[in-house]
């Protein structure tokens, strides 16, 4: 993998760059649609390419390990072949899901023992087997296996947890570096910087991660219940430590405003279920603010879903029709709002890139944050 | 509306024709995807046009009357404008839903009083207001309001019910003929022939309907629990009475085999929820038989979903991937199977047309019925 930093904003930490993988090149800052089980919910692969303009998507190790399972993925020749997505893929390590979704989990130095949320079957994830699993899934970018403490953790808990995450990270690196990709293209491992909302822990974690000299780094354990300002502060703290010439990925964040604020603090990569999850519930994000499509006010509004939108759904369907579909629990309503929101998130990061490259990011961001906060 | 009969099969009742409406021309025999609430579940309008090759879709009066309601539809300029489908639309009258879905229904000579299955609100459908409602929805082809007795009804019940349906039909015709379309294009009214599985009632109903000299006729009250052979027999009985030069629409039927058998008995138009409902459950129909995509046997089958399929989903997605999506309850699985099944149904009727025009329908039908009955 190769990362080239292009431009850095004079008045903020925002930067543009280009990430090259064996499955193609990604312009940063970038938003990555979440395809937990190898499918972005409600959206066809060709829609992701042609309508949403997605450059890279996510898969999830915990989910893909349970279904369809590693045998199927290996026989398919990896996730790209399995789901037909031939652009880059990043897989989350499953750490977050083991702690948020699995049942009866038990943490040891060796790893995490848990029961499947689907059938109660017992499994163990270790740093080593999670590396092997992601080798088999075949993502271009794979994530370290970490513990994800709650956003409200005490300093003591966060510190102990970070110690384990760091020892696990070293084991991940050892395993990753002593194995090879299974399908003829290269993979890269990103460490995850934890440390809750504690500045010294975040610095320590970032320094440790940086010392391992990887091709990119992730910031985890944010947007998990802490105040938004704490999240922004932690991003700043971590990005002051992480190397400037490597991409930084803020995991699981967030609203359009969160993304602009994080870009201005030097983040390059994002993922979040919000565009699809909120879309299925009829909430759409636009450049003029947020719309709840369930509202009565759209009942007779036959104007285009989003006259400024970049996807065909914005120009084909009306607000009144989408409101009707969402209220009637018609699948098409969620499909339309998901495509719209994903296309909007991709527009947002594309526009941010242009503004950074033009040296106008900070002024633009200020105007956008005000607009994005509106409820229409 | 105009109907031209093209060719009739020498060895069966099968025929081809062309139905012209103000929203375009339909080749018959035709299958009409069901868009109950103004949306074919899980399928975008452009997919219906470009991938499924649908020529006409259905809407449902009962559902559209309740949601989004007539005010919205009238302000939109009718259903075509509301949902963006600019080809022909047929609306069912709501008779079937009032008797199958609504609560606390009460039948009088005047009409049917019922409570909404959504919010319990009280409504009355009469032949007159159902005509007005369909004028407002703006379908090209609108259906008479009828009583739909169960498939297991006694002769006595069926006879009494048919009497009411016939009186209602005359009221529908009077109302329809004394009103005009609201949006500048013409609409036409199809009577529905009822009579359960009783030959003399079916003949009586068909003679009465035919005497009203409409532009097309529907056969209702079949595939509602009676033996399949009874359904085929009733189709034959009715089609011997209905005028040869008018299209015949068999309502709510059925499996691919049912459709071929009905075509061979002179039916021209079909609708059914089976392609989408069964698709969402992972059952797909192909020219080689039926596949249950949940089965273990597809887990490692990375071949194309349907190598003979006509839709892009058949050539893009594998059986193993679709099985994974269906088993994991991923929305995309149902979307893929729905598009596949609709495209298959449209292929089936297109192929039937060609075979009829070539004089090879009966032999082809025999081979196809055998194949379609297989479980793969």
XYZ file of C-alpha atoms in Angstrom:
752
model
C 0.000 0.000 0.000
C 1.170 3.492 -0.768
C 0.010 6.842 0.622
C 0.856 10.182 -0.916
C -0.028 13.310 0.999
C -1.126 15.989 -1.462
C -2.188 19.218 0.209
C -2.536 20.432 3.773
C -4.877 23.235 4.779
C -3.171 26.364 6.148
C -5.807 27.085 8.756
C -6.573 23.566 10.037
C -5.205 20.046 10.143
C -7.168 19.066 7.014
C -5.253 17.300 4.275
C -5.775 15.514 0.984
C -3.979 12.437 -0.172
C -4.057 9.351 -2.282
C -4.006 5.776 -1.036
C -3.039 3.074 -3.498
C -3.917 -0.580 -2.997
C -3.771 -3.539 -5.346
C -7.521 -3.041 -5.876
C -7.205 0.584 -6.888
C -6.586 4.079 -5.644
C -8.583 5.977 -3.032
C -8.673 9.758 -2.765
C -8.632 10.993 0.846
C -10.423 12.210 2.869
C -12.747 9.316 2.086
C -15.941 7.849 3.515
C -16.252 4.058 3.402
C -19.791 2.563 3.236
C -20.265 -0.285 5.717
C -20.943 -3.712 4.234
C -20.981 -5.676 7.485
C -21.857 -9.053 5.989
C -20.322 -8.364 2.604
C -23.304 -6.292 1.425
C -24.084 -2.630 2.044
C -27.639 -3.008 3.302
C -30.244 -2.382 0.589
C -27.742 -1.261 -2.046
C -26.538 -3.181 -5.092
C -22.828 -3.280 -5.845
C -23.284 -1.442 -9.154
C -25.244 1.266 -7.340
C -22.316 1.715 -4.943
C -20.036 2.226 -7.902
C -22.208 4.184 -10.272
C -24.616 6.130 -8.074
C -22.866 6.428 -4.707
C -19.349 6.738 -6.140
C -17.881 4.601 -3.336
C -14.134 3.991 -3.643
C -13.752 1.467 -0.808
C -16.186 -0.437 1.406
C -15.969 -2.174 4.791
C -16.598 -5.717 5.850
C -16.731 -7.039 9.396
C -14.580 -9.912 10.615
C -16.907 -11.023 13.422
C -19.925 -11.198 11.112
C -18.142 -12.723 8.099
C -16.408 -15.303 10.286
C -19.817 -16.460 11.550
C -21.614 -16.138 8.183
C -20.779 -17.297 5.515
C -17.689 -18.570 7.373
C -14.055 -18.850 6.362
C -14.423 -22.030 4.295
C -16.828 -20.374 1.913
C -14.802 -17.169 1.709
C -11.572 -19.043 1.035
C -13.184 -21.240 -1.612
C -14.633 -18.125 -3.234
C -11.126 -16.664 -3.440
C -11.775 -13.967 -0.851
C -14.488 -11.398 -0.223
C -13.904 -9.413 -3.429
C -14.654 -12.475 -5.521
C -17.505 -13.521 -3.219
C -19.470 -10.274 -3.375
C -18.240 -8.946 -6.712
C -16.796 -5.720 -5.293
C -13.495 -5.286 -7.116
C -12.410 -2.021 -5.469
C -10.589 -1.909 -2.097
C -12.092 -3.443 1.043
C -11.214 -2.793 4.680
C -12.232 -5.237 7.409
C -12.805 -4.284 10.991
C -11.215 -6.855 13.313
C -14.343 -7.851 15.185
C -13.073 -6.442 18.470
C -15.930 -3.987 18.691
C -18.569 -6.639 17.847
C -17.209 -9.173 20.348
C -17.737 -6.557 23.043
C -21.027 -5.108 21.781
C -22.860 -8.009 20.159
C -21.548 -11.420 21.211
C -22.849 -13.155 24.324
C -21.079 -14.469 27.435
C -17.771 -12.994 26.385
C -14.768 -13.652 28.572
C -11.552 -11.758 28.247
C -8.151 -13.329 28.915
C -4.590 -12.386 28.081
C -4.793 -14.954 25.299
C -7.892 -13.500 23.646
C -11.669 -13.223 23.851
C -13.986 -16.193 24.277
C -17.574 -15.533 23.249
C -20.783 -17.090 22.077
C -22.264 -16.290 18.676
C -25.262 -13.950 18.791
C -26.827 -16.157 16.101
C -26.721 -19.690 17.456
C -24.909 -19.460 20.798
C -21.929 -21.464 19.511
C -18.649 -20.880 21.358
C -15.643 -19.204 19.699
C -12.307 -17.669 20.605
C -10.705 -14.696 18.917
C -6.992 -14.117 19.508
C -4.761 -11.513 17.896
C -3.195 -14.309 15.873
C -6.342 -15.988 14.587
C -7.982 -12.646 13.835
C -5.000 -11.824 11.583
C -5.348 -15.212 9.902
C -9.092 -14.680 9.522
C -8.615 -11.323 7.855
C -5.953 -12.834 5.591
C -8.630 -15.339 4.547
C -11.383 -12.758 4.126
C -8.874 -10.999 1.926
C -9.408 -7.328 2.770
C -6.848 -4.851 1.424
C -6.668 -3.128 4.807
C -7.046 -5.225 7.943
C -7.403 -4.003 11.501
C -5.652 -5.022 14.694
C -7.651 -6.976 17.278
C -8.248 -4.756 20.308
C -10.394 -4.367 23.375
C -12.996 -1.634 23.022
C -13.789 -0.260 26.482
C -17.027 1.745 26.899
C -16.842 5.524 26.470
C -17.640 5.926 30.157
C -14.747 3.751 31.414
C -12.782 4.885 34.453
C -9.159 5.892 34.051
C -8.079 2.729 35.817
C -10.096 0.485 33.531
C -9.010 2.371 30.423
C -5.353 2.075 31.397
C -5.525 -1.658 32.066
C -7.472 -2.179 28.859
C -4.952 -0.187 26.856
C -2.148 -2.369 28.198
C -3.903 -5.466 26.866
C -4.698 -3.773 23.534
C -1.018 -2.865 23.152
C 0.215 -6.376 23.897
C -2.419 -7.713 21.472
C -1.291 -5.182 18.861
C 2.294 -6.455 19.060
C 1.051 -10.021 18.634
C -1.069 -8.867 15.650
C 1.990 -7.271 14.047
C 4.120 -10.382 14.639
C 1.510 -12.640 13.126
C 0.700 -10.351 10.247
C 4.361 -9.858 9.330
C 5.084 -13.576 9.417
C 2.196 -14.460 7.058
C 1.242 -13.567 3.531
C -1.905 -12.700 1.583
C -3.704 -15.719 0.186
C -4.931 -14.366 -3.121
C -1.909 -12.772 -4.783
C -2.489 -9.158 -3.766
C -0.984 -7.351 -0.794
C -2.703 -6.565 2.480
C -1.754 -4.059 5.140
C -2.402 -3.901 8.893
C -3.568 -0.750 10.686
C -3.092 -0.538 14.486
C -6.008 0.931 16.460
C -5.251 3.689 18.951
C -7.409 3.321 22.086
C -7.275 5.143 25.471
C -10.827 6.377 26.011
C -11.046 10.093 26.766
C -7.751 10.226 28.678
C -5.164 12.410 26.997
C -2.086 10.709 28.428
C -3.384 7.262 27.520
C -4.203 8.395 23.976
C -0.677 9.861 23.605
C 0.892 6.715 24.962
C -1.224 4.564 22.640
C -0.443 6.712 19.589
C 3.289 6.694 20.356
C 3.277 2.950 20.751
C 1.336 2.446 17.520
C 3.578 4.877 15.632
C 6.668 3.037 16.870
C 5.481 -0.058 15.009
C 5.906 1.798 11.718
C 2.821 0.620 9.856
C 1.294 1.957 6.614
C -1.692 3.570 8.326
C -3.347 4.013 11.726
C -6.833 3.982 13.130
C -8.380 5.869 16.020
C -10.864 3.644 17.818
C -13.058 3.879 20.887
C -14.639 7.222 20.014
C -18.311 8.076 19.453
C -19.095 5.417 22.052
C -20.940 7.617 24.515
C -18.399 10.326 25.390
C -19.203 14.055 24.856
C -18.570 15.189 21.265
C -15.991 17.759 22.345
C -14.003 14.992 24.071
C -14.014 13.082 20.797
C -12.685 16.090 18.896
C -10.035 16.685 21.592
C -8.854 13.080 21.471
C -8.592 13.200 17.656
C -6.346 16.277 17.966
C -4.211 14.673 20.643
C -3.708 11.464 18.664
C -3.061 13.167 15.318
C -0.326 15.276 16.884
C 1.519 12.040 17.612
C 0.747 9.889 14.538
C 3.145 10.297 11.597
C 2.071 12.977 9.124
C 2.799 10.888 6.053
C 0.467 8.001 6.917
C -3.336 7.830 6.576
C -5.485 8.110 9.718
C -8.802 6.339 9.968
C -11.415 7.394 12.534
C -13.509 4.310 13.211
C -17.319 4.357 13.218
C -17.768 8.147 13.036
C -20.235 9.738 12.368
C -22.609 12.558 11.441
C -21.684 14.816 8.513
C -20.642 17.482 11.020
C -18.464 14.995 12.928
C -16.764 14.111 9.657
C -15.980 17.710 8.725
C -14.681 18.430 12.231
C -12.502 15.330 12.128
C -11.196 16.188 8.662
C -10.213 19.602 9.974
C -8.273 17.753 12.696
C -6.326 15.652 10.217
C -8.424 12.503 9.741
C -8.324 10.888 6.285
C -10.716 7.925 6.428
C -14.177 7.324 7.881
C -16.837 4.643 8.136
C -20.250 4.696 9.766
C -23.566 2.836 9.532
C -25.452 6.110 9.919
C -26.157 6.778 6.206
C -27.779 3.374 5.740
C -29.270 2.824 9.212
C -30.780 6.296 9.420
C -31.755 6.032 5.767
C -33.810 2.925 6.434
C -35.626 4.949 9.094
C -36.321 7.764 6.652
C -33.751 10.309 7.811
C -31.825 11.917 5.000
C -28.790 14.172 5.161
C -28.483 16.967 2.611
C -26.217 19.948 2.035
C -29.001 22.142 3.452
C -29.663 20.075 6.580
C -31.395 16.933 7.776
C -34.908 15.823 6.731
C -37.099 13.315 8.554
C -39.051 11.870 5.666
C -41.812 10.647 8.007
C -42.908 14.210 8.703
C -46.337 15.372 7.578
C -44.714 18.402 5.959
C -43.469 16.268 3.061
C -46.891 14.658 2.391
C -47.741 17.053 -0.456
C -44.239 18.137 -1.386
C -43.739 16.803 -4.901
C -40.355 18.463 -5.349
C -37.287 16.309 -5.990
C -35.940 14.376 -3.010
C -32.769 16.505 -3.027
C -32.367 19.016 -5.852
C -28.671 19.325 -4.946
C -28.151 15.567 -4.674
C -25.705 13.692 -6.861
C -27.504 10.345 -7.109
C -30.227 9.446 -9.571
C -32.643 8.811 -6.682
C -32.440 12.529 -5.866
C -33.597 13.492 -9.341
C -36.124 10.702 -9.895
C -38.136 10.385 -6.682
C -40.122 13.136 -4.944
C -40.203 13.904 -1.232
C -43.925 13.028 -1.104
C -43.333 9.629 -2.701
C -40.410 8.789 -0.424
C -42.434 9.878 2.605
C -45.247 7.570 1.503
C -42.846 4.632 1.085
C -41.165 5.187 4.456
C -44.480 5.559 6.291
C -45.808 2.436 4.593
C -42.673 0.443 5.467
C -42.067 -0.201 1.783
C -38.546 -1.571 1.240
C -37.954 0.837 -1.612
C -38.129 3.790 0.791
C -35.129 2.567 2.766
C -33.294 1.704 -0.436
C -33.801 5.216 -1.814
C -32.761 6.954 1.427
C -29.715 4.673 1.803
C -28.469 5.432 -1.699
C -29.141 9.112 -1.175
C -27.292 9.269 2.155
C -24.286 7.294 0.946
C -24.040 9.462 -2.162
C -24.297 12.523 0.078
C -21.484 11.323 2.379
C -19.309 10.635 -0.650
C -20.162 14.057 -2.064
C -19.249 15.630 1.284
C -15.749 14.147 1.411
C -15.211 14.819 -2.308
C -16.190 18.442 -1.806
C -13.962 18.649 1.299
C -11.040 17.420 -0.819
C -11.644 20.119 -3.398
C -11.924 22.802 -0.766
C -8.687 21.649 0.873
C -6.909 21.578 -2.464
C -8.242 25.086 -3.241
C -7.192 26.403 0.175
C -10.817 27.268 1.036
C -11.636 24.420 3.405
C -11.966 26.297 6.684
C -14.411 28.915 5.438
C -16.417 26.296 3.593
C -16.475 24.038 6.640
C -17.831 26.822 8.815
C -20.725 27.470 6.431
C -21.393 23.754 5.973
C -21.411 22.917 9.684
C -24.077 25.564 10.215
C -26.181 24.213 7.345
C -25.681 20.549 8.242
C -26.992 21.253 11.739
C -30.355 22.425 10.454
C -33.521 20.350 10.674
C -35.578 20.946 7.547
C -57.801 1.469 -25.212
C -57.300 -0.753 -28.196
C -56.661 -4.490 -28.426
C -55.451 -6.250 -31.541
C -55.399 -10.018 -31.578
C -52.342 -11.185 -33.500
C -51.992 -14.964 -33.580
C -53.887 -17.891 -32.121
C -52.314 -21.265 -31.478
C -53.714 -24.141 -33.551
C -53.452 -26.684 -30.794
C -54.583 -24.667 -27.754
C -56.411 -21.505 -26.781
C -53.150 -19.527 -26.577
C -53.046 -16.217 -28.394
C -50.855 -13.156 -28.830
C -52.036 -9.605 -29.035
C -51.257 -5.980 -28.477
C -52.963 -3.689 -26.024
C -52.587 0.047 -26.576
C -53.154 2.579 -23.817
C -52.339 6.268 -23.582
C -49.234 5.247 -21.587
C -47.947 2.871 -24.219
C -48.418 -0.499 -25.793
C -48.358 -3.887 -24.070
C -47.617 -7.152 -25.844
C -49.803 -10.032 -24.623
C -49.638 -12.507 -22.988
C -48.142 -10.256 -20.323
C -47.214 -10.533 -16.649
C -47.763 -7.423 -14.524
C -45.544 -6.941 -11.440
C -47.539 -6.001 -8.352
C -46.860 -2.567 -6.887
C -49.494 -2.655 -4.150
C -48.632 0.697 -2.589
C -47.248 2.244 -5.751
C -43.904 0.461 -5.419
C -42.929 -3.052 -6.471
C -41.377 -4.235 -3.211
C -37.585 -3.924 -3.204
C -37.295 -2.906 -6.856
C -36.521 0.536 -8.263
C -38.638 1.876 -11.118
C -35.662 1.978 -13.484
C -34.879 -1.657 -12.622
C -38.449 -2.600 -13.581
C -37.934 -0.944 -16.930
C -34.365 -1.829 -17.728
C -33.710 -5.129 -15.942
C -37.141 -6.709 -15.534
C -38.563 -5.394 -18.821
C -41.968 -4.764 -17.245
C -44.519 -3.232 -19.607
C -47.297 -2.536 -17.084
C -47.520 -2.680 -13.273
C -50.350 -2.973 -10.767
C -51.429 -0.742 -7.928
C -54.064 -1.535 -5.316
C -57.045 0.696 -4.632
C -57.563 -0.384 -1.024
C -53.925 0.259 -0.091
C -53.481 3.489 -2.055
C -56.777 4.875 -0.773
C -55.514 4.384 2.805
C -51.927 5.450 2.080
C -50.946 7.965 0.748
C -54.645 8.789 0.284
C -56.577 10.378 -2.559
C -55.654 13.986 -1.733
C -51.966 13.283 -2.210
C -52.512 11.221 -5.356
C -54.745 13.871 -6.913
C -52.324 16.685 -6.063
C -49.511 14.617 -7.558
C -51.471 14.346 -10.798
C -52.158 10.634 -10.403
C -50.112 7.566 -9.584
C -47.888 7.737 -12.680
C -46.663 11.175 -11.676
C -46.456 10.175 -8.007
C -44.245 7.120 -8.453
C -42.536 8.057 -11.701
C -43.779 5.007 -13.616
C -44.751 6.362 -17.029
C -45.876 3.076 -18.599
C -49.404 1.643 -18.124
C -50.820 0.925 -14.669
C -53.745 -1.301 -13.704
C -55.449 -0.933 -10.333
C -57.248 -3.688 -8.559
C -60.503 -2.416 -7.092
C -59.832 -3.266 -3.469
C -62.611 -5.846 -3.344
C -60.197 -8.651 -2.570
C -58.403 -6.656 0.161
C -61.620 -5.546 1.840
C -62.482 -9.225 2.240
C -58.997 -10.519 3.065
C -57.276 -7.725 4.977
C -59.678 -5.170 6.407
C -61.260 -5.668 9.815
C -64.900 -5.792 10.924
C -66.188 -5.691 7.377
C -69.903 -5.550 6.833
C -71.498 -6.193 3.494
C -74.697 -4.454 2.375
C -76.395 -3.969 -0.971
C -74.972 -0.469 -0.954
C -71.345 -1.533 -0.471
C -68.774 -2.738 2.055
C -68.134 -1.060 5.384
C -64.770 -1.914 6.929
C -62.087 -0.774 9.306
C -58.568 -0.004 8.102
C -56.009 -2.688 8.960
C -53.593 0.158 9.760
C -55.404 2.389 12.234
C -58.874 0.879 12.642
C -60.544 3.888 11.004
C -63.970 3.221 9.442
C -64.554 3.392 5.681
C -67.146 2.446 3.100
C -66.455 1.243 -0.425
C -69.301 1.332 -2.914
C -69.196 0.545 -6.628
C -69.549 4.252 -7.289
C -66.875 5.566 -4.960
C -64.431 2.821 -5.988
C -64.825 4.015 -9.609
C -64.209 7.595 -8.484
C -61.215 6.479 -6.430
C -59.652 4.689 -9.378
C -60.339 7.721 -11.565
C -58.326 9.700 -9.015
C -55.529 7.153 -8.701
C -55.382 7.432 -12.459
C -54.743 3.850 -13.572
C -55.070 3.106 -17.277
C -57.089 -0.016 -16.538
C -59.430 -0.009 -13.564
C -61.295 -2.941 -12.094
C -64.922 -3.348 -11.089
C -65.739 -3.554 -7.375
C -66.842 -7.083 -6.532
C -67.341 -9.479 -3.678
C -64.626 -12.140 -3.505
C -66.094 -15.270 -1.894
C -63.655 -17.880 -0.534
C -62.619 -20.742 -2.854
C -64.478 -23.151 -0.585
C -67.834 -21.337 -0.762
C -71.000 -23.397 -1.097
C -73.049 -23.147 -4.296
C -75.722 -21.234 -2.444
C -73.275 -18.672 -1.095
C -71.490 -18.360 -4.436
C -74.779 -17.776 -6.258
C -75.979 -15.098 -3.845
C -72.566 -13.462 -3.922
C -72.516 -13.455 -7.719
C -75.886 -11.711 -7.758
C -74.459 -8.897 -5.662
C -71.283 -8.748 -7.757
C -73.369 -8.438 -10.911
C -75.548 -5.645 -9.506
C -72.383 -3.899 -8.329
C -70.820 -4.356 -11.765
C -73.754 -2.588 -13.412
C -73.402 0.273 -10.946
C -69.641 0.389 -11.671
C -70.344 0.625 -15.394
C -72.952 3.365 -14.914
C -70.606 5.407 -12.766
C -67.570 4.835 -14.918
C -69.395 5.752 -18.124
C -70.803 8.944 -16.631
C -67.396 10.219 -15.456
C -64.131 11.084 -17.127
C -60.433 10.652 -16.476
C -58.914 13.441 -14.408
C -55.524 13.754 -16.011
C -56.128 14.013 -19.740
C -55.595 10.374 -20.704
C -58.245 7.700 -21.121
C -59.072 4.949 -18.646
C -60.972 1.730 -19.198
C -63.004 -0.511 -16.881
C -62.693 -4.296 -16.805
C -65.557 -6.342 -15.269
C -64.509 -9.238 -13.020
C -66.088 -12.627 -13.669
C -66.794 -14.448 -10.380
C -68.722 -17.677 -9.652
C -66.312 -19.790 -7.593
C -65.833 -23.301 -9.005
C -69.409 -23.639 -10.303
C -69.566 -23.930 -14.051
C -73.094 -22.582 -14.499
C -72.352 -19.575 -12.289
C -69.146 -18.865 -14.208
C -71.004 -19.059 -17.529
C -73.753 -16.796 -16.229
C -71.186 -14.328 -14.900
C -69.171 -14.320 -18.129
C -72.319 -13.835 -20.271
C -73.423 -10.955 -18.086
C -69.988 -9.323 -18.196
C -69.719 -9.826 -21.963
C -73.147 -8.248 -22.464
C -71.772 -5.010 -21.014
C -69.440 -4.717 -23.988
C -66.275 -3.499 -22.258
C -62.717 -3.280 -23.620
C -61.424 -6.181 -21.550
C -62.475 -8.714 -18.904
C -60.989 -10.222 -15.781
C -61.411 -13.635 -14.215
C -61.398 -13.310 -10.432
C -61.878 -15.604 -7.479
C -59.416 -18.268 -8.600
C -56.259 -19.517 -6.861
C -58.079 -18.875 -3.590
C -57.944 -22.390 -2.201
C -59.702 -24.487 -4.863
C -57.922 -27.455 -6.557
C -55.673 -26.376 -9.432
C -57.629 -28.453 -11.959
C -60.817 -26.618 -10.959
C -59.037 -23.342 -11.666
C -58.001 -24.524 -15.129
C -61.529 -25.798 -15.820
C -63.105 -22.494 -14.792
C -60.701 -20.564 -17.046
C -61.763 -22.712 -19.985
C -65.437 -22.291 -19.192
C -65.180 -18.519 -18.894
C -62.993 -18.031 -21.968
C -65.479 -19.941 -24.097
C -67.998 -17.230 -23.278
C -65.902 -14.053 -23.245
C -65.486 -12.298 -26.608
C -62.449 -13.474 -28.556
C -61.353 -9.995 -29.565
C -60.977 -8.608 -26.053
C -58.112 -9.174 -23.569
C -58.673 -11.535 -20.636
C -56.927 -10.975 -17.341
C -56.579 -13.787 -14.777
C -56.265 -12.087 -11.402
C -53.596 -13.011 -8.862
C -52.292 -16.139 -10.614
C -49.766 -17.709 -10.110
C -46.802 -20.076 -10.454
C -44.963 -20.185 -13.793
C -46.765 -23.447 -14.564
C -50.160 -21.888 -13.752
C -49.346 -19.069 -16.139
C -48.447 -21.367 -19.038
C -51.557 -23.475 -18.452
C -53.725 -20.358 -18.373
C -52.089 -18.964 -21.518
C -52.899 -22.230 -23.259
C -56.523 -21.673 -22.201
C -56.680 -18.192 -23.715
C -55.617 -15.840 -20.912
C -53.712 -12.690 -21.942
C -52.810 -10.888 -18.711
C -51.523 -11.965 -15.301
C -50.438 -10.508 -11.990
C -49.145 -12.186 -8.856
C -47.097 -11.302 -5.767
C -45.282 -14.636 -5.986
C -42.132 -13.428 -7.792
C -41.460 -10.768 -5.167
C -42.892 -12.461 -2.057
C -41.174 -15.784 -2.749
C -38.071 -13.877 -3.850
C -37.811 -12.150 -0.502
C -37.871 -15.624 1.068
C -35.083 -16.817 -1.214
C -37.077 -18.918 -3.659
C -36.161 -18.342 -7.260
C -37.869 -19.580 -10.415
C -35.720 -20.483 -13.407
C -36.219 -22.103 -16.789
C -34.715 -25.292 -15.292
C -36.833 -25.378 -12.130
C -37.165 -23.811 -8.706
C -34.265 -23.153 -6.301
C -34.544 -22.567 -2.572
C -31.544 -20.319 -2.008
C -31.489 -21.188 1.717
C -30.365 -24.726 0.968
C -26.948 -25.893 2.095
C -26.271 -27.168 -1.419
C -25.675 -23.601 -2.665
C -23.197 -22.722 0.133
C -20.138 -23.399 -2.012
C -21.700 -23.002 -5.444
C -19.988 -19.980 -6.906
C -21.658 -20.317 -10.302
C -23.884 -17.503 -11.588
C -27.292 -17.154 -9.933
C -28.999 -18.151 -13.197
C -26.801 -18.671 -16.247
C -29.929 -18.545 -18.449
C -31.343 -15.470 -16.696
C -32.012 -12.228 -18.515
C -31.361 -9.764 -15.693
C -27.987 -8.365 -14.687
C -28.393 -9.914 -11.197
C -28.244 -13.354 -12.846
C -24.873 -12.613 -14.381
C -23.348 -10.598 -11.514
C -24.188 -12.478 -8.310
C -23.340 -16.099 -7.474
C -25.612 -18.681 -5.881
C -23.300 -18.877 -2.846
C -23.409 -15.115 -2.312
C -27.194 -14.937 -2.656
C -27.581 -17.884 -0.279
C -25.400 -16.051 2.257
C -27.480 -12.873 1.922
C -30.803 -14.691 2.259
C -29.641 -16.715 5.270
C -28.266 -13.571 6.922
C -31.517 -11.670 6.281
C -29.620 -9.085 4.289
C -32.022 -6.856 2.334
C -29.936 -7.220 -0.808
C -30.767 -10.935 -0.968
C -34.476 -10.256 -1.328
C -33.810 -7.476 -3.797
C -31.707 -9.759 -6.001
C -34.233 -12.617 -5.920
C -37.141 -10.245 -6.588
C -35.473 -8.764 -9.652
C -34.498 -12.220 -10.842
C -38.018 -13.635 -10.429
C -39.759 -10.690 -12.062
C -37.324 -10.801 -14.983
C -37.961 -14.539 -15.235
C -41.750 -14.099 -15.307
C -41.384 -11.447 -17.999
C -39.043 -13.727 -19.941
C -41.590 -16.548 -19.645
C -44.459 -14.571 -21.152
C -42.181 -13.072 -23.827
C -41.004 -16.553 -24.775
C -44.615 -17.807 -24.761
C -45.517 -15.032 -27.213
C -42.726 -16.037 -29.553
C -43.705 -19.684 -29.392
C -47.347 -18.839 -30.107
C -46.353 -16.629 -33.036
C -44.087 -19.414 -34.346
C -46.819 -22.039 -33.969
C -44.662 -24.023 -31.518
C -46.353 -23.104 -28.255
C -47.900 -26.425 -27.293
C -44.731 -28.499 -27.659
C -42.686 -25.848 -25.888
C -45.236 -25.586 -23.092
C -45.109 -29.330 -22.495
C -41.316 -29.291 -22.116
C -41.387 -26.153 -19.965
C -44.078 -27.408 -17.588
C -41.957 -30.473 -16.896
C -38.863 -28.349 -16.253
C -40.664 -25.698 -14.220
C -41.946 -28.394 -11.872
C -38.441 -29.479 -10.874
C -36.873 -28.629 -7.526
C -33.190 -27.952 -8.078
